[in-house]
């Protein structure tokens, strides 16, 4: 039986085994890397994932500065000291792979995604030309095409890119839409176009407003459309506001609908919004950064009915599909807009007289130059699980969310914010003993507003779980628990409720 290393080397018979042995400091670096990987596997990946371990070791900034020598210094430290630094950084970092980290729209550690991420870092590519990233350029094409097919565009038509996060991906939608209607924007700038306005719901992710400001449109021109009691865009209000903007002399060009809003997990009515976009000749963008993963499930993809009519889609595999951070995609139904709208033909990098097909040098359609190969970890996970594995993952998440919802619906002290949430975020208040039965008192809301921050403080200081809270409109602070770790079981749902009760039942506000 050959050793593993022989198996790897035998893939390429030409490899000179002695070559590695002669590399300067090979022994020293190999020894360090092996010890570091052991520490990563034992202490970071598995050592902290037991339910009995803490989600966070709370420390003040002063404590952390004392515990870890953060300041870069002139003299190097030893390997032993480096390993200790790794352990210290781990100790004071939030354990986002812990089953009880349900705080954000990402969580858990997928072993295949993690290895894909490590392989990416070991290869250290920058994905702009086929010359330096041949496999990743082709891999991106295949993965993005499959995602477009899942969105529902015939034969996966169109184009796409991996982006550094959903906010920038939403910015790409604004940029592509604007270029589609006004190609002169690229050379003449905002001076050459009318006052453009776009529409998104009042509960949409803040990135659309932020990007409108960043791109010279102005966040006042990002018009917020009302939502209904479940957090879905009100289509009548959208049409009203489109007409209002036209009467005001502005030029509507884009609607950003959301498939899975950040707080409520609401899915906007995509079919109806698509109809209005057709009627008024507007670009139809769907921010499915959070909810996009549901497209992988035959049971739940109906939530995104109408997405196939979109001009563009944002879908972040690092969210519902639990790929490692960051893995964010922008998909577009129109083939050439990304390239035409963003290219600048830098001759030093995108030489046209190379010996291969230079259409494979896809970096110029991005606004970034250097770019990580975020595709690899996702592709590797997809290979390891298959689409059917992702489907099972999604179905488990929705099942857990439903179980938690029904559990707290019947449990004393819990009060739902949204009775029938659509995604895997569940929003609720925990009402401590001191407030029960006082709903009609004038200071009830003010006092309820203080509950979640108090519970959260206790929770973080004990490290027993991590769940976020927020106010929304007139609503006092409420919890939003988010499920996207399919290793969780129903017993964990009961733990969350028990723990919130233990931390909150007797607090005084
Ligand atoms: N797009 C980032 C969302 C952050 C969060 O609510 O978890």
Short mmCIF file of C-alpha atoms and ligand atoms in Angstrom, two decimals:
data_model
loop_
_atom_site.label_atom_id
_atom_site.label_comp_id
_atom_site.label_asym_id
_atom_site.label_seq_id
_atom_site.Cartn_x
_atom_site.Cartn_y
_atom_site.Cartn_z
CA UNK A 1 0.00 0.00 0.00
CA UNK A 2 1.65 3.27 -1.05
CA UNK A 3 1.75 6.18 1.39
CA UNK A 4 -0.73 9.00 0.71
CA UNK A 5 2.03 11.29 -0.46
CA UNK A 6 3.11 8.70 -3.04
CA UNK A 7 -0.44 8.49 -4.30
CA UNK A 8 -0.51 12.24 -4.81
CA UNK A 9 2.87 12.32 -6.48
CA UNK A 10 2.00 9.41 -8.75
CA UNK A 11 -0.60 11.63 -10.43
CA UNK A 12 2.33 13.24 -12.18
CA UNK A 13 5.12 10.75 -12.74
CA UNK A 14 7.40 13.57 -13.75
CA UNK A 15 7.47 15.09 -10.27
CA UNK A 16 10.97 14.95 -8.83
CA UNK A 17 10.47 13.89 -5.22
CA UNK A 18 13.88 15.25 -4.29
CA UNK A 19 13.04 18.70 -5.52
CA UNK A 20 10.94 19.51 -2.48
CA UNK A 21 13.64 18.27 -0.15
CA UNK A 22 16.08 20.80 -1.53
CA UNK A 23 13.79 23.81 -1.19
CA UNK A 24 15.30 26.24 1.30
CA UNK A 25 13.98 25.76 4.82
CA UNK A 26 11.60 23.04 3.66
CA UNK A 27 11.91 21.10 6.91
CA UNK A 28 11.32 24.09 9.12
CA UNK A 29 8.27 25.28 7.20
CA UNK A 30 6.77 21.85 6.74
CA UNK A 31 7.06 21.20 10.44
CA UNK A 32 5.37 24.49 11.23
CA UNK A 33 2.56 23.99 8.72
CA UNK A 34 1.84 20.47 10.00
CA UNK A 35 1.67 21.67 13.61
CA UNK A 36 -0.50 24.62 12.59
CA UNK A 37 -2.89 22.38 10.64
CA UNK A 38 -3.11 20.02 13.61
CA UNK A 39 -4.02 22.96 15.80
CA UNK A 40 -6.62 24.13 13.27
CA UNK A 41 -8.23 20.71 13.06
CA UNK A 42 -8.11 19.92 16.79
CA UNK A 43 -8.65 23.29 18.40
CA UNK A 44 -10.51 25.38 15.84
CA UNK A 45 -12.63 23.05 13.73
CA UNK A 46 -13.54 20.21 16.10
CA UNK A 47 -12.37 21.30 19.55
CA UNK A 48 -14.98 24.04 19.75
CA UNK A 49 -17.92 22.49 18.01
CA UNK A 50 -19.18 20.43 20.97
CA UNK A 51 -22.45 21.77 22.31
CA UNK A 52 -20.87 21.94 25.76
CA UNK A 53 -18.21 24.42 24.60
CA UNK A 54 -18.77 28.16 24.63
CA UNK A 55 -19.96 30.08 21.59
CA UNK A 56 -17.94 33.06 22.67
CA UNK A 57 -15.38 33.78 25.36
CA UNK A 58 -16.42 37.32 26.14
CA UNK A 59 -13.52 39.68 26.79
CA UNK A 60 -13.32 43.46 26.88
CA UNK A 61 -10.99 45.22 24.41
CA UNK A 62 -8.56 45.74 27.32
CA UNK A 63 -8.65 42.03 28.19
CA UNK A 64 -7.94 41.06 24.59
CA UNK A 65 -5.09 43.55 24.30
CA UNK A 66 -3.60 42.08 27.46
CA UNK A 67 -4.14 38.46 26.44
CA UNK A 68 -2.80 38.73 22.89
CA UNK A 69 0.33 40.58 21.87
CA UNK A 70 -1.40 42.41 18.99
CA UNK A 71 1.31 44.90 18.10
CA UNK A 72 3.49 44.00 15.09
CA UNK A 73 7.16 44.06 16.20
CA UNK A 74 10.57 44.42 14.60
CA UNK A 75 11.86 41.06 15.94
CA UNK A 76 10.35 37.76 14.70
CA UNK A 77 8.75 35.37 17.18
CA UNK A 78 9.38 31.61 17.35
CA UNK A 79 7.13 28.93 15.90
CA UNK A 80 6.01 27.99 19.40
CA UNK A 81 5.00 31.56 20.02
CA UNK A 82 3.19 31.67 16.68
CA UNK A 83 1.23 28.58 17.62
CA UNK A 84 0.35 30.16 20.93
CA UNK A 85 -0.82 33.28 19.10
CA UNK A 86 -3.04 31.06 16.94
CA UNK A 87 -4.54 29.52 20.05
CA UNK A 88 -5.09 32.94 21.63
CA UNK A 89 -6.75 34.35 18.52
CA UNK A 90 -8.99 31.29 18.43
CA UNK A 91 -9.88 31.56 22.09
CA UNK A 92 -11.14 35.13 21.82
CA UNK A 93 -12.81 34.79 18.41
CA UNK A 94 -16.49 34.03 18.12
CA UNK A 95 -17.10 30.36 17.45
CA UNK A 96 -19.26 30.83 14.36
CA UNK A 97 -19.12 27.09 13.66
CA UNK A 98 -20.78 26.30 17.01
CA UNK A 99 -24.31 24.88 16.73
CA UNK A 100 -25.56 27.63 19.04
CA UNK A 101 -24.25 30.50 16.89
CA UNK A 102 -27.56 31.58 15.34
CA UNK A 103 -26.81 35.29 15.29
CA UNK A 104 -26.19 36.09 11.66
CA UNK A 105 -27.08 35.04 8.13
CA UNK A 106 -24.05 32.74 8.07
CA UNK A 107 -22.88 29.99 10.42
CA UNK A 108 -21.41 26.48 10.74
CA UNK A 109 -18.28 24.91 9.28
CA UNK A 110 -18.77 22.71 6.28
CA UNK A 111 -15.78 20.33 6.11
CA UNK A 112 -15.70 20.30 2.31
CA UNK A 113 -16.12 24.04 2.05
CA UNK A 114 -13.35 24.47 4.57
CA UNK A 115 -10.95 22.24 2.67
CA UNK A 116 -11.91 24.05 -0.54
CA UNK A 117 -11.09 27.32 1.20
CA UNK A 118 -7.75 25.97 2.40
CA UNK A 119 -6.94 24.70 -1.09
CA UNK A 120 -7.77 28.15 -2.45
CA UNK A 121 -5.39 29.75 0.01
CA UNK A 122 -2.65 27.21 -0.65
CA UNK A 123 -2.90 27.91 -4.39
CA UNK A 124 -3.23 31.65 -3.79
CA UNK A 125 -4.61 32.61 -7.20
CA UNK A 126 -5.99 35.90 -8.40
CA UNK A 127 -8.79 35.33 -10.85
CA UNK A 128 -8.43 37.74 -13.73
CA UNK A 129 -6.75 35.92 -16.58
CA UNK A 130 -6.76 32.36 -17.86
CA UNK A 131 -3.00 32.61 -17.78
CA UNK A 132 -2.83 32.79 -13.96
CA UNK A 133 -6.10 31.08 -12.98
CA UNK A 134 -6.99 28.59 -15.75
CA UNK A 135 -8.97 26.14 -13.64
CA UNK A 136 -10.84 28.82 -11.70
CA UNK A 137 -11.86 30.75 -14.80
CA UNK A 138 -13.45 27.61 -16.25
CA UNK A 139 -14.86 26.52 -12.89
CA UNK A 140 -16.55 29.90 -12.41
CA UNK A 141 -18.19 29.58 -15.83
CA UNK A 142 -19.61 26.14 -15.06
CA UNK A 143 -20.76 26.93 -11.51
CA UNK A 144 -22.37 30.25 -12.47
CA UNK A 145 -24.05 28.68 -15.48
CA UNK A 146 -25.52 25.95 -13.30
CA UNK A 147 -26.76 28.58 -10.85
CA UNK A 148 -28.40 30.50 -13.70
CA UNK A 149 -30.05 27.30 -14.85
CA UNK A 150 -31.39 26.77 -11.32
CA UNK A 151 -32.69 30.36 -11.33
CA UNK A 152 -34.64 29.30 -14.41
CA UNK A 153 -32.98 31.09 -17.31
CA UNK A 154 -33.10 28.82 -20.39
CA UNK A 155 -29.84 26.87 -20.85
CA UNK A 156 -28.31 28.95 -18.07
CA UNK A 157 -28.11 31.90 -20.48
CA UNK A 158 -26.40 35.11 -19.46
CA UNK A 159 -23.33 35.88 -17.45
CA UNK A 160 -22.22 36.14 -13.83
CA UNK A 161 -19.44 36.92 -11.40
CA UNK A 162 -18.32 36.12 -7.88
CA UNK A 163 -18.35 39.29 -5.78
CA UNK A 164 -16.89 40.37 -2.44
CA UNK A 165 -20.26 40.23 -0.66
CA UNK A 166 -23.90 40.82 -1.44
CA UNK A 167 -23.70 44.61 -1.05
CA UNK A 168 -21.32 44.99 -3.95
CA UNK A 169 -23.30 42.42 -5.89
CA UNK A 170 -26.40 44.62 -5.48
CA UNK A 171 -24.25 47.52 -6.67
CA UNK A 172 -23.46 45.56 -9.83
CA UNK A 173 -27.19 45.31 -10.50
CA UNK A 174 -27.51 49.10 -10.33
CA UNK A 175 -24.47 49.55 -12.55
CA UNK A 176 -25.63 47.01 -15.16
CA UNK A 177 -29.18 48.37 -15.25
CA UNK A 178 -27.94 51.92 -15.65
CA UNK A 179 -25.52 50.92 -18.41
CA UNK A 180 -28.23 48.92 -20.18
CA UNK A 181 -30.50 51.96 -20.52
CA UNK A 182 -27.78 54.62 -20.73
CA UNK A 183 -24.50 53.19 -22.11
CA UNK A 184 -23.09 56.71 -22.26
CA UNK A 185 -22.87 56.64 -18.45
CA UNK A 186 -19.59 54.77 -18.77
CA UNK A 187 -17.77 57.57 -20.58
CA UNK A 188 -19.74 60.71 -19.79
CA UNK A 189 -20.76 59.94 -16.22
CA UNK A 190 -23.86 61.00 -14.33
CA UNK A 191 -23.92 64.37 -16.13
CA UNK A 192 -25.09 62.69 -19.32
CA UNK A 193 -28.19 61.00 -17.92
CA UNK A 194 -31.50 62.19 -16.46
CA UNK A 195 -32.26 62.03 -12.76
CA UNK A 196 -32.50 58.28 -12.30
CA UNK A 197 -34.54 56.68 -9.54
CA UNK A 198 -34.75 53.11 -8.33
CA UNK A 199 -37.16 51.33 -6.02
CA UNK A 200 -36.77 48.81 -3.28
CA UNK A 201 -38.80 47.93 -0.21
CA UNK A 202 -38.41 49.67 3.13
CA UNK A 203 -37.23 46.30 4.51
CA UNK A 204 -34.70 45.60 1.77
CA UNK A 205 -31.04 45.30 2.68
CA UNK A 206 -29.43 48.69 3.23
CA UNK A 207 -26.86 48.01 0.51
CA UNK A 208 -29.15 49.19 -2.27
CA UNK A 209 -29.40 52.65 -0.73
CA UNK A 210 -25.72 52.62 0.10
CA UNK A 211 -24.72 51.67 -3.43
CA UNK A 212 -27.09 54.27 -4.90
CA UNK A 213 -25.20 56.87 -2.87
CA UNK A 214 -21.82 55.39 -3.79
CA UNK A 215 -22.63 55.41 -7.49
CA UNK A 216 -23.70 59.03 -7.66
CA UNK A 217 -27.43 58.33 -7.92
CA UNK A 218 -28.04 59.52 -4.37
CA UNK A 219 -29.84 57.65 -1.66
CA UNK A 220 -32.78 60.08 -1.87
CA UNK A 221 -33.30 58.60 -5.33
CA UNK A 222 -33.53 55.11 -3.90
CA UNK A 223 -37.26 55.19 -3.22
CA UNK A 224 -38.55 52.99 -0.43
CA UNK A 225 -41.72 51.06 -1.11
CA UNK A 226 -44.08 50.11 1.72
CA UNK A 227 -44.36 46.55 2.95
CA UNK A 228 -47.30 44.54 4.22
CA UNK A 229 -47.66 42.98 7.67
CA UNK A 230 -45.43 40.07 6.66
CA UNK A 231 -42.67 42.32 5.34
CA UNK A 232 -43.40 41.81 1.61
CA UNK A 233 -43.24 44.65 -0.88
CA UNK A 234 -46.62 46.32 -1.45
CA UNK A 235 -47.00 46.22 -5.24
CA UNK A 236 -49.72 48.90 -5.32
CA UNK A 237 -47.42 51.26 -3.47
CA UNK A 238 -44.63 50.39 -5.92
CA UNK A 239 -46.77 51.37 -8.88
CA UNK A 240 -47.96 54.50 -7.09
CA UNK A 241 -44.37 55.54 -6.39
CA UNK A 242 -43.23 54.81 -9.95
CA UNK A 243 -45.93 57.15 -11.26
CA UNK A 244 -45.19 59.73 -8.59
CA UNK A 245 -41.52 59.75 -9.62
CA UNK A 246 -42.40 60.13 -13.31
CA UNK A 247 -44.73 63.05 -12.51
CA UNK A 248 -41.90 64.56 -10.53
CA UNK A 249 -39.68 64.55 -13.65
CA UNK A 250 -37.46 61.66 -12.56
CA UNK A 251 -36.64 58.59 -14.63
CA UNK A 252 -37.30 55.20 -13.00
CA UNK A 253 -34.93 52.50 -14.25
CA UNK A 254 -34.71 49.69 -11.69
CA UNK A 255 -36.67 47.77 -9.08
CA UNK A 256 -34.73 45.68 -6.56
CA UNK A 257 -37.02 43.04 -5.09
CA UNK A 258 -35.88 40.90 -2.18
CA UNK A 259 -36.14 37.14 -1.87
CA UNK A 260 -35.54 36.69 1.84
CA UNK A 261 -35.32 40.02 3.63
CA UNK A 262 -32.54 40.39 6.16
CA UNK A 263 -34.65 40.59 9.29
CA UNK A 264 -38.03 38.99 8.49
CA UNK A 265 -36.92 36.61 5.73
CA UNK A 266 -39.84 37.83 3.60
CA UNK A 267 -40.07 37.04 -0.10
CA UNK A 268 -41.39 39.92 -2.20
CA UNK A 269 -44.12 39.01 -4.75
CA UNK A 270 -41.76 38.53 -7.66
CA UNK A 271 -44.32 37.72 -10.37
CA UNK A 272 -46.30 40.90 -9.73
CA UNK A 273 -43.16 43.02 -9.52
CA UNK A 274 -41.88 41.50 -12.77
CA UNK A 275 -45.18 42.52 -14.39
CA UNK A 276 -44.75 46.14 -13.29
CA UNK A 277 -41.15 46.15 -14.51
CA UNK A 278 -42.36 45.02 -17.93
CA UNK A 279 -45.14 47.61 -17.96
CA UNK A 280 -42.80 50.51 -17.14
CA UNK A 281 -39.69 49.13 -18.91
CA UNK A 282 -37.65 48.83 -15.73
CA UNK A 283 -34.77 46.50 -14.92
CA UNK A 284 -35.97 43.76 -12.56
CA UNK A 285 -33.31 42.80 -10.02
CA UNK A 286 -33.84 40.19 -7.29
CA UNK A 287 -31.67 40.34 -4.19
CA UNK A 288 -31.80 36.66 -3.23
CA UNK A 289 -28.58 36.88 -1.23
CA UNK A 290 -30.30 35.23 1.71
CA UNK A 291 -33.20 33.26 0.24
CA UNK A 292 -31.53 32.11 -2.98
CA UNK A 293 -30.44 28.81 -1.45
CA UNK A 294 -34.10 27.74 -1.33
CA UNK A 295 -33.92 27.39 -5.12
CA UNK A 296 -32.04 24.15 -4.50
CA UNK A 297 -35.07 22.58 -2.84
CA UNK A 298 -38.01 21.27 -4.85
CA UNK A 299 -40.15 21.74 -1.75
CA UNK A 300 -39.25 25.38 -1.08
CA UNK A 301 -38.23 26.93 -4.40
CA UNK A 302 -41.82 28.11 -4.98
CA UNK A 303 -40.98 30.93 -2.56
CA UNK A 304 -38.98 32.48 -5.40
CA UNK A 305 -41.55 31.97 -8.18
CA UNK A 306 -40.99 34.72 -10.73
CA UNK A 307 -37.24 34.94 -10.22
CA UNK A 308 -36.86 33.48 -13.71
CA UNK A 309 -38.24 36.78 -15.05
CA UNK A 310 -35.44 38.78 -13.42
CA UNK A 311 -32.80 40.65 -15.39
CA UNK A 312 -30.33 40.00 -12.60
CA UNK A 313 -30.06 38.11 -9.31
CA UNK A 314 -27.80 38.20 -6.27
CA UNK A 315 -27.38 34.82 -4.58
CA UNK A 316 -24.90 34.26 -1.74
CA UNK A 317 -23.95 30.61 -1.21
CA UNK A 318 -22.28 31.63 2.07
CA UNK A 319 -25.72 32.27 3.53
CA UNK A 320 -28.45 29.63 3.29
CA UNK A 321 -26.15 27.07 1.62
CA UNK A 322 -23.52 27.48 4.38
CA UNK A 323 -20.47 27.85 2.14
CA UNK A 324 -17.57 29.49 3.99
CA UNK A 325 -17.32 33.28 3.96
CA UNK A 326 -17.27 34.87 1.47
CA UNK A 327 -19.13 33.42 -1.44
CA UNK A 328 -21.42 35.83 -3.17
CA UNK A 329 -22.62 35.83 -6.77
CA UNK A 330 -24.18 38.28 -9.19
CA UNK A 331 -26.06 36.60 -12.05
CA UNK A 332 -27.32 38.45 -15.10
CA UNK A 333 -29.57 37.29 -17.92
CA UNK A 334 -27.96 39.60 -20.51
CA UNK A 335 -24.75 38.19 -21.89
CA UNK A 336 -22.45 41.17 -22.53
CA UNK A 337 -23.48 43.91 -20.12
CA UNK A 338 -20.96 43.13 -17.37
CA UNK A 339 -18.05 43.27 -19.79
CA UNK A 340 -19.24 46.25 -21.79
CA UNK A 341 -20.21 48.20 -18.71
CA UNK A 342 -17.06 47.65 -16.67
CA UNK A 343 -14.09 46.80 -18.89
CA UNK A 344 -11.18 49.17 -19.29
CA UNK A 345 -8.81 47.01 -21.37
CA UNK A 346 -5.67 47.47 -19.28
CA UNK A 347 -2.97 46.45 -21.74
CA UNK A 348 -0.50 45.29 -19.11
CA UNK A 349 -2.86 42.54 -17.97
CA UNK A 350 -5.41 41.81 -20.68
CA UNK A 351 -3.12 41.61 -23.71
CA UNK A 352 -5.15 40.81 -26.81
CA UNK A 353 -2.24 39.16 -28.65
CA UNK A 354 -1.83 36.24 -26.25
CA UNK A 355 -1.55 32.77 -27.77
CA UNK A 356 -4.87 31.56 -26.31
CA UNK A 357 -8.52 32.63 -26.53
CA UNK A 358 -8.42 35.89 -24.59
CA UNK A 359 -12.18 35.93 -24.07
CA UNK A 360 -11.21 33.65 -21.17
CA UNK A 361 -9.52 36.61 -19.45
CA UNK A 362 -12.73 37.47 -17.69
CA UNK A 363 -11.29 39.74 -15.00
CA UNK A 364 -12.13 42.91 -16.91
CA UNK A 365 -15.87 42.52 -16.34
CA UNK A 366 -15.29 43.07 -12.61
CA UNK A 367 -14.62 46.39 -10.95
CA UNK A 368 -11.98 44.63 -8.83
CA UNK A 369 -8.59 43.73 -10.21
CA UNK A 370 -7.09 41.21 -7.76
CA UNK A 371 -9.77 38.71 -6.76
CA UNK A 372 -9.97 35.59 -4.61
CA UNK A 373 -11.18 32.32 -6.12
CA UNK A 374 -14.34 32.14 -4.00
CA UNK A 375 -15.72 29.61 -6.44
CA UNK A 376 -13.51 26.73 -5.33
CA UNK A 377 -14.94 26.13 -1.87
CA UNK A 378 -18.50 26.21 -3.22
CA UNK A 379 -17.67 23.97 -6.19
CA UNK A 380 -15.93 21.52 -3.84
CA UNK A 381 -18.95 21.43 -1.52
CA UNK A 382 -21.25 20.96 -4.51
CA UNK A 383 -19.09 18.05 -5.72
CA UNK A 384 -19.07 16.49 -2.24
CA UNK A 385 -22.83 16.76 -1.63
CA UNK A 386 -24.38 17.02 -5.05
CA UNK A 387 -27.41 19.22 -5.63
CA UNK A 388 -29.36 16.59 -3.69
CA UNK A 389 -27.16 17.20 -0.64
CA UNK A 390 -27.92 20.93 -0.78
CA UNK A 391 -31.61 20.13 -1.14
CA UNK A 392 -31.51 17.96 1.97
CA UNK A 393 -29.67 20.71 3.83
CA UNK A 394 -32.31 23.30 2.88
CA UNK A 395 -35.19 21.02 3.78
CA UNK A 396 -33.64 20.37 7.20
CA UNK A 397 -33.28 24.09 7.86
CA UNK A 398 -36.91 24.79 7.03
CA UNK A 399 -38.01 21.83 9.14
CA UNK A 400 -36.01 23.09 12.13
CA UNK A 401 -37.35 26.61 11.70
CA UNK A 402 -40.93 25.31 11.62
CA UNK A 403 -40.31 23.19 14.71
CA UNK A 404 -38.87 26.17 16.61
CA UNK A 405 -41.75 28.39 15.47
CA UNK A 406 -44.40 25.94 16.66
CA UNK A 407 -42.51 25.29 19.89
CA UNK A 408 -42.36 28.94 20.93
CA UNK A 409 -45.85 29.67 19.61
CA UNK A 410 -47.14 27.46 22.39
CA UNK A 411 -44.68 28.43 25.06
CA UNK A 412 -45.40 30.95 27.78
CA UNK A 413 -43.31 34.13 27.59
CA UNK A 414 -42.66 34.00 23.83
CA UNK A 415 -44.53 36.27 21.46
CA UNK A 416 -44.08 36.09 17.69
CA UNK A 417 -43.40 39.22 15.64
CA UNK A 418 -44.40 37.55 12.36
CA UNK A 419 -46.87 34.71 12.77
CA UNK A 420 -46.01 32.84 9.59
CA UNK A 421 -42.42 33.65 8.64
CA UNK A 422 -41.47 32.41 5.18
CA UNK A 423 -37.75 31.72 5.53
CA UNK A 424 -35.65 30.22 8.32
CA UNK A 425 -35.49 33.40 10.41
CA UNK A 426 -37.92 33.44 13.33
CA UNK A 427 -38.65 36.75 15.06
CA UNK A 428 -40.01 36.95 18.59
CA UNK A 429 -40.05 38.81 21.86
CA UNK A 430 -39.25 37.13 25.09
CA UNK A 431 -41.47 38.66 27.79
CA UNK A 432 -40.01 38.30 31.30
CA UNK A 433 -42.15 37.69 34.37
CA UNK A 434 -42.01 41.36 35.35
CA UNK A 435 -43.87 42.40 32.16
CA UNK A 436 -46.43 39.65 31.79
CA UNK A 437 -50.00 40.89 31.82
CA UNK A 438 -48.89 44.52 31.49
CA UNK A 439 -49.38 44.83 27.69
CA UNK A 440 -51.77 47.76 28.07
CA UNK A 441 -49.55 49.82 30.36
CA UNK A 442 -48.24 53.02 28.71
CA UNK A 443 -44.58 52.16 29.33
CA UNK A 444 -44.87 48.53 28.19
CA UNK A 445 -43.11 49.04 24.81
CA UNK A 446 -40.36 51.10 26.32
CA UNK A 447 -39.72 48.39 28.93
CA UNK A 448 -39.98 45.56 26.39
CA UNK A 449 -37.38 47.35 24.27
CA UNK A 450 -34.87 46.84 27.10
CA UNK A 451 -35.41 43.07 27.43
CA UNK A 452 -33.50 41.72 24.43
CA UNK A 453 -30.35 43.80 25.07
CA UNK A 454 -30.32 42.64 28.71
CA UNK A 455 -30.75 38.98 27.78
CA UNK A 456 -28.12 39.33 25.09
CA UNK A 457 -25.60 40.74 27.53
CA UNK A 458 -26.07 37.78 29.88
CA UNK A 459 -25.95 35.36 26.97
CA UNK A 460 -22.68 36.74 25.59
CA UNK A 461 -21.04 36.93 28.99
CA UNK A 462 -21.93 33.29 29.64
CA UNK A 463 -21.22 32.25 26.03
CA UNK A 464 -24.17 29.88 26.04
CA UNK A 465 -25.61 30.89 22.63
CA UNK A 466 -25.59 33.84 20.30
CA UNK A 467 -28.73 35.29 18.74
CA UNK A 468 -29.22 38.83 17.48
CA UNK A 469 -31.93 41.38 18.20
CA UNK A 470 -33.06 44.60 16.58
CA UNK A 471 -35.90 47.12 16.57
CA UNK A 472 -37.86 47.47 13.33
CA UNK A 473 -39.95 50.55 12.52
CA UNK A 474 -42.05 51.21 15.63
CA UNK A 475 -41.48 47.75 17.06
CA UNK A 476 -39.39 47.46 20.22
CA UNK A 477 -36.29 45.26 20.17
CA UNK A 478 -37.04 41.65 19.29
CA UNK A 479 -34.92 38.56 18.70
CA UNK A 480 -34.20 37.17 15.25
CA UNK A 481 -32.95 33.60 15.36
CA UNK A 482 -31.53 32.32 12.10
CA UNK A 483 -31.16 28.71 11.00
CA UNK A 484 -28.68 27.75 8.34
CA UNK A 485 -26.74 25.02 10.11
CA UNK A 486 -28.31 21.71 9.13
CA UNK A 487 -26.38 19.87 11.86
CA UNK A 488 -28.95 21.27 14.31
CA UNK A 489 -31.68 18.98 15.60
CA UNK A 490 -35.08 19.50 17.17
CA UNK A 491 -33.54 19.10 20.63
CA UNK A 492 -31.43 22.21 19.85
CA UNK A 493 -34.60 24.15 19.13
CA UNK A 494 -35.82 23.28 22.60
CA UNK A 495 -32.42 24.25 24.04
CA UNK A 496 -32.71 27.73 22.48
CA UNK A 497 -36.11 28.32 24.02
CA UNK A 498 -35.00 26.93 27.40
CA UNK A 499 -31.88 29.06 27.38
CA UNK A 500 -33.73 32.27 26.52
CA UNK A 501 -36.15 31.51 29.31
CA UNK A 502 -33.36 30.75 31.78
CA UNK A 503 -31.56 33.99 30.92
CA UNK A 504 -34.64 36.17 30.69
CA UNK A 505 -37.42 34.95 32.92
CA UNK A 506 -36.45 36.87 36.02
CA UNK A 507 -34.76 39.95 34.61
CA UNK A 508 -36.08 43.33 35.75
CA UNK A 509 -36.69 46.13 33.26
N1 LIG B 1 -25.96 40.89 4.60
C1 LIG B 1 -25.46 40.72 5.90
C2 LIG B 1 -26.56 40.36 6.83
C3 LIG B 1 -26.14 40.45 8.22
C4 LIG B 1 -27.10 39.69 9.10
O1 LIG B 1 -28.20 40.13 9.31
O2 LIG B 1 -26.79 38.63 9.57
#
